[in-house]
mmCIF file of C-alpha atoms in Angstrom:
data_model
loop_
_atom_site.group_PDB
_atom_site.id
_atom_site.type_symbol
_atom_site.label_atom_id
_atom_site.label_comp_id
_atom_site.label_asym_id
_atom_site.label_seq_id
_atom_site.Cartn_x
_atom_site.Cartn_y
_atom_site.Cartn_z
ATOM 1 C CA UNK A 1187 -10.596 -10.809 -104.314
ATOM 2 C CA UNK A 1188 -12.640 -9.999 -107.403
ATOM 3 C CA UNK A 1189 -12.393 -11.213 -110.981
ATOM 4 C CA UNK A 1190 -14.696 -9.770 -113.619
ATOM 5 C CA UNK A 1191 -16.787 -8.229 -110.814
ATOM 6 C CA UNK A 1192 -17.200 -11.594 -109.031
ATOM 7 C CA UNK A 1193 -15.927 -12.112 -105.503
ATOM 8 C CA UNK A 1194 -13.962 -15.351 -105.983
ATOM 9 C CA UNK A 1195 -14.809 -16.428 -102.430
ATOM 10 C CA UNK A 1196 -18.346 -16.905 -103.713
ATOM 11 C CA UNK A 1197 -17.148 -19.786 -105.903
ATOM 12 C CA UNK A 1198 -16.431 -21.815 -102.764
ATOM 13 C CA UNK A 1199 -19.959 -21.129 -101.563
ATOM 14 C CA UNK A 1200 -21.396 -21.973 -104.987
ATOM 15 C CA UNK A 1201 -19.537 -25.276 -105.068
ATOM 16 C CA UNK A 1202 -20.831 -26.203 -101.608
ATOM 17 C CA UNK A 1203 -24.389 -25.261 -102.568
ATOM 18 C CA UNK A 1204 -24.272 -27.351 -105.732
ATOM 19 C CA UNK A 1205 -22.843 -30.361 -103.886
ATOM 20 C CA UNK A 1206 -25.233 -30.220 -100.936
ATOM 21 C CA UNK A 1207 -28.394 -28.771 -102.551
ATOM 22 C CA UNK A 1208 -29.094 -27.232 -99.153
ATOM 23 C CA UNK A 1209 -28.222 -23.848 -97.652
ATOM 24 C CA UNK A 1210 -27.764 -25.241 -94.141
ATOM 25 C CA UNK A 1211 -25.603 -28.206 -95.218
ATOM 26 C CA UNK A 1212 -23.576 -26.006 -97.574
ATOM 27 C CA UNK A 1213 -22.967 -23.540 -94.734
ATOM 28 C CA UNK A 1214 -21.748 -26.334 -92.460
ATOM 29 C CA UNK A 1215 -19.533 -27.711 -95.236
ATOM 30 C CA UNK A 1216 -17.544 -24.474 -95.559
ATOM 31 C CA UNK A 1217 -17.892 -23.352 -91.922
ATOM 32 C CA UNK A 1218 -20.217 -20.395 -92.506
ATOM 33 C CA UNK A 1219 -23.393 -19.384 -90.733
ATOM 34 C CA UNK A 1220 -26.656 -20.161 -92.492
ATOM 35 C CA UNK A 1221 -27.296 -16.433 -92.847
ATOM 36 C CA UNK A 1222 -23.916 -15.875 -94.496
ATOM 37 C CA UNK A 1223 -24.591 -18.703 -96.955
ATOM 38 C CA UNK A 1224 -28.021 -17.290 -97.784
ATOM 39 C CA UNK A 1225 -26.374 -13.943 -98.462
ATOM 40 C CA UNK A 1226 -23.770 -15.633 -100.684
ATOM 41 C CA UNK A 1227 -26.521 -17.342 -102.681
ATOM 42 C CA UNK A 1228 -28.304 -14.017 -103.156
ATOM 43 C CA UNK A 1229 -25.099 -12.415 -104.477
ATOM 44 C CA UNK A 1230 -24.458 -15.360 -106.779
ATOM 45 C CA UNK A 1231 -27.983 -15.149 -108.161
ATOM 46 C CA UNK A 1232 -27.485 -11.463 -108.852
ATOM 47 C CA UNK A 1233 -24.124 -12.011 -110.568
ATOM 48 C CA UNK A 1234 -25.260 -14.873 -112.812
ATOM 49 C CA UNK A 1235 -28.780 -13.587 -113.378
ATOM 50 C CA UNK A 1236 -30.161 -16.999 -112.475
ATOM 51 C CA UNK A 1237 -31.835 -18.581 -109.456
ATOM 52 C CA UNK A 1238 -29.160 -21.353 -109.433
ATOM 53 C CA UNK A 1239 -31.051 -23.309 -106.755
ATOM 54 C CA UNK A 1240 -34.841 -23.486 -106.584
ATOM 55 C CA UNK A 1241 -37.092 -25.058 -103.972
ATOM 56 C CA UNK A 1242 -38.877 -28.203 -105.141
ATOM 57 C CA UNK A 1243 -41.015 -29.467 -102.301
ATOM 58 C CA UNK A 1244 -38.746 -29.750 -99.257
ATOM 59 C CA UNK A 1245 -35.522 -29.843 -101.222
ATOM 60 C CA UNK A 1246 -33.598 -27.587 -103.553
ATOM 61 C CA UNK A 1247 -32.639 -28.429 -107.116
ATOM 62 C CA UNK A 1248 -30.025 -26.865 -109.366
ATOM 63 C CA UNK A 1249 -31.221 -24.944 -112.402
ATOM 64 C CA UNK A 1250 -29.842 -25.874 -115.844
ATOM 65 C CA UNK A 1251 -27.418 -22.926 -115.565
ATOM 66 C CA UNK A 1252 -26.169 -24.190 -112.203
ATOM 67 C CA UNK A 1253 -25.796 -27.730 -113.529
ATOM 68 C CA UNK A 1254 -23.624 -26.379 -116.344
ATOM 69 C CA UNK A 1255 -21.525 -24.356 -113.882
ATOM 70 C CA UNK A 1256 -21.001 -27.192 -111.383
ATOM 71 C CA UNK A 1257 -18.194 -29.159 -113.118
ATOM 72 C CA UNK A 1258 -16.373 -25.979 -114.177
ATOM 73 C CA UNK A 1259 -16.452 -24.492 -110.669
ATOM 74 C CA UNK A 1260 -15.279 -27.756 -109.099
ATOM 75 C CA UNK A 1261 -12.496 -28.101 -111.663
ATOM 76 C CA UNK A 1262 -11.298 -24.558 -110.953
ATOM 77 C CA UNK A 1263 -11.260 -25.110 -107.187
ATOM 78 C CA UNK A 1264 -9.364 -28.388 -107.539
ATOM 79 C CA UNK A 1265 -6.762 -26.602 -109.670
ATOM 80 C CA UNK A 1266 -6.358 -23.913 -107.036
ATOM 81 C CA UNK A 1267 -6.138 -26.479 -104.239
ATOM 82 C CA UNK A 1268 -3.571 -28.532 -106.169
ATOM 83 C CA UNK A 1269 -1.462 -25.425 -106.784
ATOM 84 C CA UNK A 1270 -1.509 -24.416 -103.128
ATOM 85 C CA UNK A 1271 -0.704 -27.911 -101.839
ATOM 86 C CA UNK A 1272 2.270 -28.607 -104.058
ATOM 87 C CA UNK A 1273 5.594 -28.273 -102.247
ATOM 88 C CA UNK A 1274 8.990 -28.362 -103.961
ATOM 89 C CA UNK A 1275 10.104 -31.308 -101.805
ATOM 90 C CA UNK A 1276 8.327 -34.165 -100.047
ATOM 91 C CA UNK A 1277 9.967 -36.149 -97.267
ATOM 92 C CA UNK A 1278 7.883 -39.225 -96.366
ATOM 93 C CA UNK A 1279 9.831 -39.652 -93.107
ATOM 94 C CA UNK A 1280 8.856 -36.248 -91.686
ATOM 95 C CA UNK A 1281 5.544 -35.427 -93.338
ATOM 96 C CA UNK A 1282 2.274 -35.106 -91.438
ATOM 97 C CA UNK A 1283 0.234 -35.247 -94.634
ATOM 98 C CA UNK A 1284 -2.983 -37.261 -94.697
ATOM 99 C CA UNK A 1285 -3.559 -39.273 -97.875
ATOM 100 C CA UNK A 1286 -7.168 -40.124 -98.663
ATOM 101 C CA UNK A 1287 -7.523 -43.354 -100.640
ATOM 102 C CA UNK A 1288 -10.742 -44.832 -102.023
ATOM 103 C CA UNK A 1289 -10.585 -48.629 -101.842
ATOM 104 C CA UNK A 1290 -13.069 -51.496 -101.889
ATOM 105 C CA UNK A 1291 -13.338 -53.984 -99.048
ATOM 106 C CA UNK A 1292 -11.527 -56.447 -101.345
ATOM 107 C CA UNK A 1293 -8.503 -54.143 -101.674
ATOM 108 C CA UNK A 1294 -8.635 -53.374 -97.965
ATOM 109 C CA UNK A 1295 -8.362 -57.079 -97.137
ATOM 110 C CA UNK A 1296 -5.829 -58.331 -99.673
ATOM 111 C CA UNK A 1297 -3.680 -55.284 -100.518
ATOM 112 C CA UNK A 1298 -3.809 -52.513 -97.925
ATOM 113 C CA UNK A 1299 -2.007 -54.512 -95.181
ATOM 114 C CA UNK A 1300 0.913 -54.926 -97.604
ATOM 115 C CA UNK A 1301 0.848 -51.197 -98.362
ATOM 116 C CA UNK A 1302 0.967 -50.269 -94.680
ATOM 117 C CA UNK A 1303 3.765 -52.734 -94.021
ATOM 118 C CA UNK A 1304 5.814 -51.343 -96.910
ATOM 119 C CA UNK A 1305 5.199 -47.746 -95.794
ATOM 120 C CA UNK A 1306 6.369 -48.668 -92.293
ATOM 121 C CA UNK A 1307 9.523 -50.234 -93.723
ATOM 122 C CA UNK A 1308 10.196 -46.905 -95.472
ATOM 123 C CA UNK A 1309 9.770 -45.034 -92.188
ATOM 124 C CA UNK A 1310 6.827 -43.074 -93.577
ATOM 125 C CA UNK A 1311 5.071 -40.765 -91.121
ATOM 126 C CA UNK A 1312 2.112 -39.963 -93.389
ATOM 127 C CA UNK A 1313 -1.437 -40.728 -92.280
ATOM 128 C CA UNK A 1314 -3.571 -42.963 -94.503
ATOM 129 C CA UNK A 1315 -7.339 -42.481 -94.555
ATOM 130 C CA UNK A 1316 -9.305 -45.108 -96.485
ATOM 131 C CA UNK A 1317 -12.698 -44.239 -97.936
ATOM 132 C CA UNK A 1318 -15.298 -46.777 -99.147
ATOM 133 C CA UNK A 1319 -15.732 -47.399 -102.850
ATOM 134 C CA UNK A 1320 -19.407 -46.642 -103.329
ATOM 135 C CA UNK A 1321 -21.300 -45.138 -106.226
ATOM 136 C CA UNK A 1322 -19.225 -43.140 -108.720
ATOM 137 C CA UNK A 1323 -15.758 -43.099 -107.137
ATOM 138 C CA UNK A 1324 -14.466 -40.610 -109.727
ATOM 139 C CA UNK A 1325 -16.602 -37.917 -108.113
ATOM 140 C CA UNK A 1326 -14.457 -38.197 -104.980
ATOM 141 C CA UNK A 1327 -11.436 -37.195 -107.084
ATOM 142 C CA UNK A 1328 -13.215 -34.356 -108.811
ATOM 143 C CA UNK A 1329 -14.592 -32.956 -105.565
ATOM 144 C CA UNK A 1330 -11.169 -33.085 -103.962
ATOM 145 C CA UNK A 1331 -12.403 -35.624 -101.399
ATOM 146 C CA UNK A 1332 -9.843 -38.302 -102.376
ATOM 147 C CA UNK A 1333 -6.222 -38.279 -103.513
ATOM 148 C CA UNK A 1334 -6.075 -41.735 -105.094
ATOM 149 C CA UNK A 1335 -8.575 -44.348 -106.231
ATOM 150 C CA UNK A 1336 -7.868 -48.087 -106.154
ATOM 151 C CA UNK A 1337 -10.563 -49.365 -108.487
ATOM 152 C CA UNK A 1338 -11.268 -52.062 -111.092
ATOM 153 C CA UNK A 1339 -10.475 -51.179 -114.700
ATOM 154 C CA UNK A 1340 -14.183 -51.085 -115.542
ATOM 155 C CA UNK A 1341 -14.641 -48.032 -113.275
ATOM 156 C CA UNK A 1342 -11.617 -46.036 -114.484
ATOM 157 C CA UNK A 1343 -12.571 -42.635 -115.876
ATOM 158 C CA UNK A 1344 -11.028 -41.528 -119.209
ATOM 159 C CA UNK A 1345 -10.886 -37.985 -117.804
ATOM 160 C CA UNK A 1346 -7.980 -38.693 -115.427
ATOM 161 C CA UNK A 1347 -4.669 -40.592 -115.614
ATOM 162 C CA UNK A 1348 -4.452 -44.146 -114.323
ATOM 163 C CA UNK A 1349 -1.894 -46.941 -113.969
ATOM 164 C CA UNK A 1350 -2.035 -50.731 -113.420
ATOM 165 C CA UNK A 1351 -1.675 -51.883 -109.802
ATOM 166 C CA UNK A 1352 -2.278 -55.642 -109.594
ATOM 167 C CA UNK A 1353 -4.302 -58.436 -111.150
ATOM 168 C CA UNK A 1354 -6.348 -61.256 -109.707
ATOM 169 C CA UNK A 1355 -8.792 -63.868 -110.887
ATOM 170 C CA UNK A 1356 -11.947 -65.448 -109.537
ATOM 171 C CA UNK A 1357 -12.408 -68.927 -108.134
ATOM 172 C CA UNK A 1358 -15.067 -70.718 -106.098
ATOM 173 C CA UNK A 1359 -15.087 -71.295 -102.356
ATOM 174 C CA UNK A 1360 -16.982 -74.014 -100.560
ATOM 175 C CA UNK A 1361 -16.940 -75.735 -97.197
ATOM 176 C CA UNK A 1362 -14.508 -78.659 -97.141
ATOM 177 C CA UNK A 1363 -17.477 -80.965 -96.394
ATOM 178 C CA UNK A 1364 -19.569 -79.575 -99.272
ATOM 179 C CA UNK A 1365 -21.197 -82.246 -101.434
ATOM 180 C CA UNK A 1366 -19.217 -80.929 -104.430
ATOM 181 C CA UNK A 1367 -15.828 -80.878 -102.678
ATOM 182 C CA UNK A 1368 -13.352 -83.064 -104.548
ATOM 183 C CA UNK A 1369 -15.580 -83.313 -107.611
ATOM 184 C CA UNK A 1370 -15.424 -81.465 -110.951
ATOM 185 C CA UNK A 1371 -17.355 -78.225 -110.678
ATOM 186 C CA UNK A 1372 -19.338 -78.319 -113.889
ATOM 187 C CA UNK A 1373 -21.467 -75.549 -115.284
ATOM 188 C CA UNK A 1374 -24.598 -77.508 -114.360
ATOM 189 C CA UNK A 1375 -23.455 -78.215 -110.794
ATOM 190 C CA UNK A 1376 -22.482 -74.584 -110.303
ATOM 191 C CA UNK A 1377 -25.879 -73.330 -111.504
ATOM 192 C CA UNK A 1378 -27.778 -75.863 -109.381
ATOM 193 C CA UNK A 1379 -25.981 -74.991 -106.130
ATOM 194 C CA UNK A 1380 -27.068 -72.316 -103.684
ATOM 195 C CA UNK A 1381 -24.861 -69.202 -103.781
ATOM 196 C CA UNK A 1382 -23.673 -66.411 -101.546
ATOM 197 C CA UNK A 1383 -23.033 -63.291 -103.653
ATOM 198 C CA UNK A 1384 -21.864 -59.707 -103.329
ATOM 199 C CA UNK A 1385 -23.998 -56.767 -104.474
ATOM 200 C CA UNK A 1386 -21.964 -53.534 -104.720
ATOM 201 C CA UNK A 1387 -23.301 -50.950 -102.236
ATOM 202 C CA UNK A 1388 -24.565 -47.601 -103.452
ATOM 203 C CA UNK A 1389 -25.192 -48.709 -107.041
ATOM 204 C CA UNK A 1390 -27.618 -50.955 -108.947
ATOM 205 C CA UNK A 1391 -24.697 -52.182 -111.091
ATOM 206 C CA UNK A 1392 -23.791 -55.853 -110.870
ATOM 207 C CA UNK A 1393 -20.492 -57.079 -109.460
ATOM 208 C CA UNK A 1394 -17.762 -58.155 -111.881
ATOM 209 C CA UNK A 1395 -18.484 -61.855 -111.425
ATOM 210 C CA UNK A 1396 -22.219 -61.378 -111.902
ATOM 211 C CA UNK A 1397 -21.741 -59.438 -115.150
ATOM 212 C CA UNK A 1398 -19.420 -62.138 -116.491
ATOM 213 C CA UNK A 1399 -21.774 -64.983 -115.595
ATOM 214 C CA UNK A 1400 -24.657 -63.154 -117.229
ATOM 215 C CA UNK A 1401 -22.640 -62.983 -120.457
ATOM 216 C CA UNK A 1402 -22.069 -66.737 -120.216
ATOM 217 C CA UNK A 1403 -25.777 -67.316 -119.766
ATOM 218 C CA UNK A 1404 -25.325 -68.745 -116.259
ATOM 219 C CA UNK A 1405 -27.955 -67.884 -113.651
ATOM 220 C CA UNK A 1406 -27.068 -68.470 -110.000
ATOM 221 C CA UNK A 1407 -29.544 -69.534 -107.350
ATOM 222 C CA UNK A 1408 -28.822 -66.745 -104.881
ATOM 223 C CA UNK A 1409 -29.642 -67.632 -101.282
ATOM 224 C CA UNK A 1410 -27.556 -64.992 -99.464
ATOM 225 C CA UNK A 1411 -26.450 -61.534 -100.625
ATOM 226 C CA UNK A 1412 -23.866 -59.332 -98.920
ATOM 227 C CA UNK A 1413 -22.373 -55.872 -99.481
ATOM 228 C CA UNK A 1414 -18.730 -57.054 -99.414
ATOM 229 C CA UNK A 1415 -16.566 -59.717 -101.033
ATOM 230 C CA UNK A 1416 -14.501 -60.145 -97.871
ATOM 231 C CA UNK A 1417 -17.573 -61.318 -95.938
ATOM 232 C CA UNK A 1418 -18.402 -64.166 -98.333
ATOM 233 C CA UNK A 1419 -15.964 -66.822 -96.997
ATOM 234 C CA UNK A 1420 -17.493 -66.663 -93.535
ATOM 235 C CA UNK A 1421 -20.978 -66.949 -95.009
ATOM 236 C CA UNK A 1422 -20.290 -70.221 -96.852
ATOM 237 C CA UNK A 1423 -18.398 -71.991 -94.030
ATOM 238 C CA UNK A 1424 -20.497 -74.786 -92.593
ATOM 239 C CA UNK A 1425 -23.064 -74.616 -95.417
ATOM 240 C CA UNK A 1426 -23.775 -76.266 -98.756
ATOM 241 C CA UNK A 1427 -23.473 -72.959 -100.602
ATOM 242 C CA UNK A 1428 -20.827 -71.637 -102.991
ATOM 243 C CA UNK A 1429 -19.155 -68.237 -103.134
ATOM 244 C CA UNK A 1430 -17.399 -66.842 -106.199
ATOM 245 C CA UNK A 1431 -14.534 -64.700 -104.936
ATOM 246 C CA UNK A 1432 -11.140 -63.374 -105.949
ATOM 247 C CA UNK A 1433 -8.322 -65.913 -105.589
ATOM 248 C CA UNK A 1434 -6.418 -63.687 -103.136
ATOM 249 C CA UNK A 1435 -9.446 -63.667 -100.830
ATOM 250 C CA UNK A 1436 -9.854 -67.423 -101.219
ATOM 251 C CA UNK A 1437 -6.196 -68.039 -100.391
ATOM 252 C CA UNK A 1438 -6.413 -66.039 -97.165
ATOM 253 C CA UNK A 1439 -9.787 -67.494 -96.187
ATOM 254 C CA UNK A 1440 -8.642 -71.099 -96.557
ATOM 255 C CA UNK A 1441 -5.884 -70.532 -93.998
ATOM 256 C CA UNK A 1442 -8.298 -69.871 -91.133
ATOM 257 C CA UNK A 1443 -11.667 -71.318 -92.201
ATOM 258 C CA UNK A 1444 -12.603 -74.918 -93.131
ATOM 259 C CA UNK A 1445 -12.903 -74.061 -96.821
ATOM 260 C CA UNK A 1446 -11.511 -75.256 -100.144
ATOM 261 C CA UNK A 1447 -11.066 -73.326 -103.381
ATOM 262 C CA UNK A 1448 -12.196 -75.003 -106.595
ATOM 263 C CA UNK A 1449 -11.875 -73.725 -110.151
ATOM 264 C CA UNK A 1450 -15.010 -74.441 -112.198
ATOM 265 C CA UNK A 1451 -14.910 -76.025 -115.639
ATOM 266 C CA UNK A 1452 -15.779 -72.689 -117.253
ATOM 267 C CA UNK A 1453 -13.912 -69.415 -117.359
ATOM 268 C CA UNK A 1454 -14.322 -66.873 -114.574
ATOM 269 C CA UNK A 1455 -13.336 -63.200 -114.951
ATOM 270 C CA UNK A 1456 -10.061 -61.582 -114.000
ATOM 271 C CA UNK A 1457 -9.688 -58.535 -111.774
ATOM 272 C CA UNK A 1458 -7.558 -55.669 -113.084
ATOM 273 C CA UNK A 1459 -7.038 -53.176 -110.257
ATOM 274 C CA UNK A 1460 -5.886 -49.700 -111.242
ATOM 275 C CA UNK A 1461 -4.674 -46.532 -109.555
ATOM 276 C CA UNK A 1462 -6.308 -43.294 -110.623
ATOM 277 C CA UNK A 1463 -5.562 -39.708 -109.642
ATOM 278 C CA UNK A 1464 -6.752 -36.245 -110.663
ATOM 279 C CA UNK A 1465 -5.185 -34.864 -113.830
ATOM 280 C CA UNK A 1466 -4.402 -31.556 -112.101
ATOM 281 C CA UNK A 1467 -2.396 -33.291 -109.377
ATOM 282 C CA UNK A 1468 -0.198 -35.504 -111.528
ATOM 283 C CA UNK A 1469 3.002 -33.670 -110.521
ATOM 284 C CA UNK A 1470 2.289 -33.357 -106.793
ATOM 285 C CA UNK A 1471 5.487 -34.725 -105.138
ATOM 286 C CA UNK A 1472 3.518 -36.278 -102.284
ATOM 287 C CA UNK A 1473 1.178 -38.101 -104.629
ATOM 288 C CA UNK A 1474 4.110 -39.185 -106.799
ATOM 289 C CA UNK A 1475 5.609 -40.811 -103.693
ATOM 290 C CA UNK A 1476 2.259 -42.394 -102.818
ATOM 291 C CA UNK A 1477 1.825 -43.838 -106.308
ATOM 292 C CA UNK A 1478 5.356 -45.276 -106.255
ATOM 293 C CA UNK A 1479 4.752 -46.746 -102.795
ATOM 294 C CA UNK A 1480 1.475 -48.330 -103.866
ATOM 295 C CA UNK A 1481 3.130 -49.866 -106.920
ATOM 296 C CA UNK A 1482 6.055 -51.210 -104.858
ATOM 297 C CA UNK A 1483 3.661 -52.722 -102.301
ATOM 298 C CA UNK A 1484 1.750 -54.460 -105.101
ATOM 299 C CA UNK A 1485 4.999 -55.942 -106.434
ATOM 300 C CA UNK A 1486 5.860 -57.187 -102.941
ATOM 301 C CA UNK A 1487 2.427 -58.746 -102.607
ATOM 302 C CA UNK A 1488 2.839 -60.590 -105.919
ATOM 303 C CA UNK A 1489 6.308 -61.847 -105.019
ATOM 304 C CA UNK A 1490 5.101 -63.163 -101.654
ATOM 305 C CA UNK A 1491 2.201 -64.951 -103.341
ATOM 306 C CA UNK A 1492 4.661 -66.717 -105.630
#
């Protein structure tokens, strides 16, 4: 099919080329031969009057024209995909649809089990695929690689709709035989202790707790760093270290590890988890059901926590 002399199939190839910056990887992405993708690139260069991708050493880089085209091409393809996927009715008890959800290890540990339990209670037959929250999660929406994001408020994009999911707050975990157990956890004692911390994978950005402590002027003596919040309880058990974690993680950890949760004498940050979805898929009946199910599961989780 052609539009203004452009074969619209070439837009799929262009999108793959701009995402992968490689002819071979782009070909594999859209299930074409490398020769067919090279031919598509040649036709695209002729149509736009631009090289689009140029070799720089062993890799290819997008030209300024290609960089300007990239978000517009992706947006157009997402619109087309959303239009084709929408069905007039959605029955969660008969569907074979696969929902792709970006979620952090924290959400996977404290919230996702409740979601799956609630979906089972509804008799849902949908498949749930969970993707790691790394780097810029919004790109997964815009590339059509994810249906829903479960992310902290600080990462919510203003370009797409979002809704509150659940809240949490931070506390401190320590071994029950820690020297500070049973004592007030002062600012000075907290700073002097050894700490196990989480560094978000795929980004140089600091975790929520680290950013907050920096604003308070508190510097931790980091002795162990991990890529996940859910791993921290196991890393402080049997040691004289502290871990600053979400209260929901602390509550679960204290049930099966010899740990105690202690609130320090200074304020720790809260966690505001949000749902976010692509603006072009706001009326998709399947995603409407998914959003409602996620919200209901979060309410159940809060009621069970008291």
